[in-house]
Amino acid sequence: MTLFQRLVVMTMAILFLALAGNISSGVWSVKEHLNRQLNINAEDAARSLAISMNTALRENDQASLETLLNAMFDGGDYQSIRVFSVNGRLLIEKKSEAIMSDVPSWFKSLIEFKSVTAESEVTDGWQQYGRIFVEPNSEKSYGKLWSITSKMVVWVVLLMGAALIMIIFFMKTLLKPLSDMEHQANAISNRDFQTIPLPKARELRRVVMVMNGMAEKLSKLFSDQAEMTEQLREMSFRDSLTGLSNRRDFVAHFKSYLDPRQGSKSGAMILVGIRAFDKFNQEHGTTKGDELLVQLSNQIKVMRRDHSKIITARLKGAEFGIFIPDVSREHALQALKKLFKDLSMLPAVHGKSDMSDKLHLGLAYYSETSKIPSTGDLISLADQALRRAQGRGRNTVIMLSTSEAIESDGVMGDQAWRGYLEKVLERRAVKLLYQPVKHFGVASTSDYEVLARTDYKDSLVTASLFWPMVERYQWTEQFDQLIITKAMSLMVSQTHDLRLTINVSPKSLLSKKFADWLLKVAQENPAVSKRVILEVSEYALHQDAESIIALSQSLSAYGMKLAIDHFGASSGTFSYLNRVQVDHLKVDRSYIRDVHLSKDNQFYIRSLIQIAHNLDIKVYAEGVEKDEEYEVLKALGLDGAIGYLFGKPLAEPH
């Protein structure tokens, strides 16, 4: 029972006791008054009859006695009137008939009238002729008292109802600061460091001031810690001038996409170079040169609108690197031409000349029809393409591939892709695989990550290959709905406590139609929903954090949780962590690959774990392939990991 309920009950109990006492006192007073009135009326009737019957008794006139008795009996409330002779013989008697009463018997037993039979002697001088006994009738008095009591109870009930309304209003007003403090405490536990208005009551005002101060300190502590970690990451992995990744960060992310088992099946590496940049600096100064580099980097950043997984970096001097994973050859070439057009239109020196005679772009492409190249091979091929472009003179773009046999995207053309994916949707032919999630310190697991595959010519097509086409044709919502529905159907049929992590496209989560569908599914399947975790890339939170935060709060009401995938892959602050309700973060595999050899990555992961654990958020690693990586990650304090080291994707979860 809450404090508010206790106070209301206690106040109403005191009020009830007071009113009950008042009713009891009032009823008792009325009862005593009616009781006295009955006895007085009986005594008056006895004396009056004694006077009026004097002559009739002296003359033994029976008819007169009956007339006088009837007149008195009918004019009052009497139980009986009896007249006796002087020697005790009953001369005449009259009794009232039993009447039906609306007064409950329990009330009569509780409120009992103590009436006294009145007695009077009939005399003439010193001569006595008889005795008269009058017994009052209390039935009408019971009726009057019952009526008065009923009305008093009705008024008390009405008064109690009005008092209850007033007490509730008063208590809510009085206790609102306590309710606000409770909500504030819950919000703090959910990593929302909000403050509340100061109440007028001095005692509560002081407590609220302390709570607000604590919330502000916690918020500042988290912000400072997150900012410091972000600054350290920027210093280690970002180019300070352009804000793009540096060469070290670029290569780390790049390597993770070239992993033979979990990497991208296709990709394009673009190198952008500025001809004679040293001469440009000598003629215009390093300040103008820096301005030019910033202009170029800002235009390169625009490519993220069309390619959410793109990696961009300033490699050295006036050379930039761009890697687009999971892209077809045709779209890679389109991106290359568009980038060249956009960059060539930039003013080199405040609009005095354009960049068309200074730009060179080289592109290296690979697909699943050729062996996935090593990091060095692909960079070397892209560098070779760039050098060829520079060797051919101004305004040159060169594209090379790891296999001259590539046609379109290596599997099928755009129209073939569209028809293929339409059939997949129509037949609901998405196949789900389940990769186990390793919880550090736990022997077995019932947690799996869902991986989507499609069948093509007796082989499985990975999501890294078909999903870019799904996004191109804007079918992400339909595919995400299909995957979630199939995964939850499996969970319904499973007898054990299976928990599934399902990756969801940012475009789907940011769609109101999809969000409404998701909330409806969670509401209709609460038992299953609490065992579902939806993973969204960090990129989505940088796009529209408020929408994701609102959705996470709505889903949490039904037990469905969100998690952040590829954490650290996108640049930007992660101060949103104290507001979004997530189950875990999954550190991007670019930080995990060879983590035992990188002190900087270890420091970043350790700092991230400290921040996340302070917010009750678990931290997992993705793409763990080596025992050395596992040992270091476990020592750093991660909660778990996923990767081929712990198990390959399965057709059915164990």
mmCIF file of N, CA and C in Angstrom, residues 37-54 68-69 71-73 75-84 116-123 130-137:
data_model
loop_
_atom_site.group_PDB
_atom_site.id
_atom_site.type_symbol
_atom_site.label_atom_id
_atom_site.label_comp_id
_atom_site.label_asym_id
_atom_site.label_seq_id
_atom_site.Cartn_x
_atom_site.Cartn_y
_atom_site.Cartn_z
ATOM 1 N N GLN A 37 -40.283 10.851 27.205
ATOM 2 C CA GLN A 37 -41.591 11.315 26.737
ATOM 3 C C GLN A 37 -42.642 10.215 26.888
ATOM 4 N N LEU A 38 -42.249 8.966 26.599
ATOM 5 C CA LEU A 38 -43.180 7.850 26.778
ATOM 6 C C LEU A 38 -43.627 7.731 28.234
ATOM 7 N N ASN A 39 -42.683 7.773 29.138
ATOM 8 C CA ASN A 39 -43.011 7.622 30.561
ATOM 9 C C ASN A 39 -43.851 8.793 31.075
ATOM 10 N N ILE A 40 -43.522 9.993 30.629
ATOM 11 C CA ILE A 40 -44.298 11.170 31.057
ATOM 12 C C ILE A 40 -45.728 11.072 30.545
ATOM 13 N N ASN A 41 -45.867 10.662 29.272
ATOM 14 C CA ASN A 41 -47.220 10.536 28.709
ATOM 15 C C ASN A 41 -48.026 9.472 29.460
ATOM 16 N N ALA A 42 -47.379 8.385 29.831
ATOM 17 C CA ALA A 42 -48.075 7.321 30.571
ATOM 18 C C ALA A 42 -48.513 7.821 31.950
ATOM 19 N N GLU A 43 -47.639 8.543 32.632
ATOM 20 C CA GLU A 43 -47.994 9.074 33.955
ATOM 21 C C GLU A 43 -49.138 10.088 33.858
ATOM 22 N N ASP A 44 -49.069 10.949 32.836
ATOM 23 C CA ASP A 44 -50.152 11.933 32.655
ATOM 24 C C ASP A 44 -51.482 11.241 32.366
ATOM 25 N N ALA A 45 -51.423 10.181 31.528
ATOM 26 C CA ALA A 45 -52.656 9.456 31.205
ATOM 27 C C ALA A 45 -53.229 8.779 32.436
ATOM 28 N N ALA A 46 -52.366 8.210 33.272
ATOM 29 C CA ALA A 46 -52.839 7.532 34.486
ATOM 30 C C ALA A 46 -53.514 8.529 35.438
ATOM 31 N N ARG A 47 -52.881 9.694 35.657
ATOM 32 C CA ARG A 47 -53.467 10.697 36.550
ATOM 33 C C ARG A 47 -54.784 11.237 35.994
ATOM 34 N N SER A 48 -54.807 11.458 34.646
ATOM 35 C CA SER A 48 -56.028 12.008 34.037
ATOM 36 C C SER A 48 -57.188 11.026 34.160
ATOM 37 N N LEU A 49 -56.895 9.743 33.927
ATOM 38 C CA LEU A 49 -57.952 8.732 34.056
ATOM 39 C C LEU A 49 -58.414 8.603 35.507
ATOM 40 N N ALA A 50 -57.496 8.716 36.426
ATOM 41 C CA ALA A 50 -57.876 8.604 37.845
ATOM 42 C C ALA A 50 -58.867 9.703 38.234
ATOM 43 N N ILE A 51 -58.687 10.867 37.708
ATOM 44 C CA ILE A 51 -59.600 11.980 38.016
ATOM 45 C C ILE A 51 -60.939 11.782 37.316
ATOM 46 N N SER A 52 -60.863 11.417 35.992
ATOM 47 C CA SER A 52 -62.112 11.323 35.227
ATOM 48 C C SER A 52 -62.949 10.110 35.621
ATOM 49 N N MET A 53 -62.305 9.055 36.147
ATOM 50 C CA MET A 53 -63.043 7.835 36.505
ATOM 51 C C MET A 53 -63.486 7.819 37.970
ATOM 52 N N ASN A 54 -63.305 8.882 38.669
ATOM 53 C CA ASN A 54 -63.647 8.914 40.096
ATOM 54 C C ASN A 54 -65.117 8.603 40.309
ATOM 55 N N LEU A 68 -64.663 6.240 28.972
ATOM 56 C CA LEU A 68 -63.485 7.028 29.347
ATOM 57 C C LEU A 68 -62.186 6.316 28.954
ATOM 58 N N LEU A 69 -62.157 4.991 29.131
ATOM 59 C CA LEU A 69 -60.945 4.225 28.801
ATOM 60 C C LEU A 69 -60.668 4.247 27.296
ATOM 61 N N ALA A 71 -61.674 6.448 25.119
ATOM 62 C CA ALA A 71 -61.284 7.791 24.691
ATOM 63 C C ALA A 71 -59.804 8.042 24.965
ATOM 64 N N MET A 72 -59.329 7.648 26.134
ATOM 65 C CA MET A 72 -57.915 7.846 26.488
ATOM 66 C C MET A 72 -57.000 6.950 25.643
ATOM 67 N N PHE A 73 -57.405 5.693 25.439
ATOM 68 C CA PHE A 73 -56.555 4.730 24.720
ATOM 69 C C PHE A 73 -56.382 5.137 23.253
ATOM 70 N N GLY A 75 -56.601 8.063 22.039
ATOM 71 C CA GLY A 75 -55.938 9.361 21.871
ATOM 72 C C GLY A 75 -54.456 9.338 22.171
ATOM 73 N N GLY A 76 -53.878 8.192 22.464
ATOM 74 C CA GLY A 76 -52.444 8.129 22.789
ATOM 75 C C GLY A 76 -51.819 6.828 22.342
ATOM 76 N N ASP A 77 -50.515 6.685 22.612
ATOM 77 C CA ASP A 77 -49.755 5.480 22.261
ATOM 78 C C ASP A 77 -49.535 4.667 23.528
ATOM 79 N N TYR A 78 -50.379 3.673 23.695
ATOM 80 C CA TYR A 78 -50.294 2.865 24.913
ATOM 81 C C TYR A 78 -50.295 1.396 24.527
ATOM 82 N N GLN A 79 -49.557 0.635 25.278
ATOM 83 C CA GLN A 79 -49.542 -0.807 25.100
ATOM 84 C C GLN A 79 -50.759 -1.434 25.767
ATOM 85 N N SER A 80 -51.087 -0.934 26.973
ATOM 86 C CA SER A 80 -52.281 -1.426 27.683
ATOM 87 C C SER A 80 -52.671 -0.435 28.782
ATOM 88 N N ILE A 81 -53.975 -0.430 29.088
ATOM 89 C CA ILE A 81 -54.500 0.339 30.232
ATOM 90 C C ILE A 81 -55.406 -0.603 31.019
ATOM 91 N N ARG A 82 -55.129 -0.721 32.311
ATOM 92 C CA ARG A 82 -55.905 -1.636 33.167
ATOM 93 C C ARG A 82 -56.428 -0.857 34.386
ATOM 94 N N VAL A 83 -57.700 -1.186 34.725
ATOM 95 C CA VAL A 83 -58.349 -0.549 35.887
ATOM 96 C C VAL A 83 -58.725 -1.649 36.885
ATOM 97 N N PHE A 84 -58.270 -1.499 38.127
ATOM 98 C CA PHE A 84 -58.535 -2.473 39.196
ATOM 99 C C PHE A 84 -59.374 -1.816 40.298
ATOM 100 N N VAL A 116 -41.574 2.517 31.724
ATOM 101 C CA VAL A 116 -42.073 2.198 33.073
ATOM 102 C C VAL A 116 -43.600 2.295 33.076
ATOM 103 N N THR A 117 -44.262 1.267 33.623
ATOM 104 C CA THR A 117 -45.734 1.298 33.706
ATOM 105 C C THR A 117 -46.157 2.327 34.761
ATOM 106 N N ALA A 118 -46.960 3.296 34.320
ATOM 107 C CA ALA A 118 -47.416 4.359 35.234
ATOM 108 C C ALA A 118 -48.598 3.861 36.069
ATOM 109 N N GLU A 119 -48.661 4.297 37.293
ATOM 110 C CA GLU A 119 -49.713 3.847 38.223
ATOM 111 C C GLU A 119 -50.318 5.072 38.928
ATOM 112 N N SER A 120 -51.660 5.035 39.077
ATOM 113 C CA SER A 120 -52.348 6.140 39.789
ATOM 114 C C SER A 120 -53.555 5.587 40.557
ATOM 115 N N GLU A 121 -53.807 6.121 41.738
ATOM 116 C CA GLU A 121 -54.939 5.687 42.577
ATOM 117 C C GLU A 121 -56.142 6.599 42.329
ATOM 118 N N VAL A 122 -57.337 5.955 42.317
ATOM 119 C CA VAL A 122 -58.602 6.712 42.172
ATOM 120 C C VAL A 122 -59.160 6.930 43.583
ATOM 121 N N THR A 123 -59.211 8.184 44.027
ATOM 122 C CA THR A 123 -59.640 8.496 45.406
ATOM 123 C C THR A 123 -60.656 9.626 45.398
ATOM 124 N N GLY A 130 -60.033 2.616 43.592
ATOM 125 C CA GLY A 130 -59.383 1.712 42.622
ATOM 126 C C GLY A 130 -57.970 2.187 42.240
ATOM 127 N N ARG A 131 -57.406 1.387 41.318
ATOM 128 C CA ARG A 131 -56.050 1.726 40.839
ATOM 129 C C ARG A 131 -56.019 1.585 39.307
ATOM 130 N N ILE A 132 -55.257 2.465 38.663
ATOM 131 C CA ILE A 132 -55.146 2.469 37.187
ATOM 132 C C ILE A 132 -53.662 2.273 36.802
ATOM 133 N N PHE A 133 -53.406 1.332 35.855
ATOM 134 C CA PHE A 133 -52.046 1.059 35.359
ATOM 135 C C PHE A 133 -51.997 1.351 33.843
ATOM 136 N N VAL A 134 -51.065 2.225 33.471
ATOM 137 C CA VAL A 134 -50.903 2.598 32.045
ATOM 138 C C VAL A 134 -49.487 2.191 31.586
ATOM 139 N N GLU A 135 -49.445 1.303 30.575
ATOM 140 C CA GLU A 135 -48.150 0.860 30.009
ATOM 141 C C GLU A 135 -47.976 1.492 28.624
ATOM 142 N N PRO A 136 -46.915 2.312 28.418
ATOM 143 C CA PRO A 136 -46.746 2.998 27.128
ATOM 144 C C PRO A 136 -46.348 2.028 26.014
ATOM 145 N N ASN A 137 -46.687 2.393 24.774
ATOM 146 C CA ASN A 137 -46.328 1.608 23.576
ATOM 147 C C ASN A 137 -45.113 2.272 22.897
#
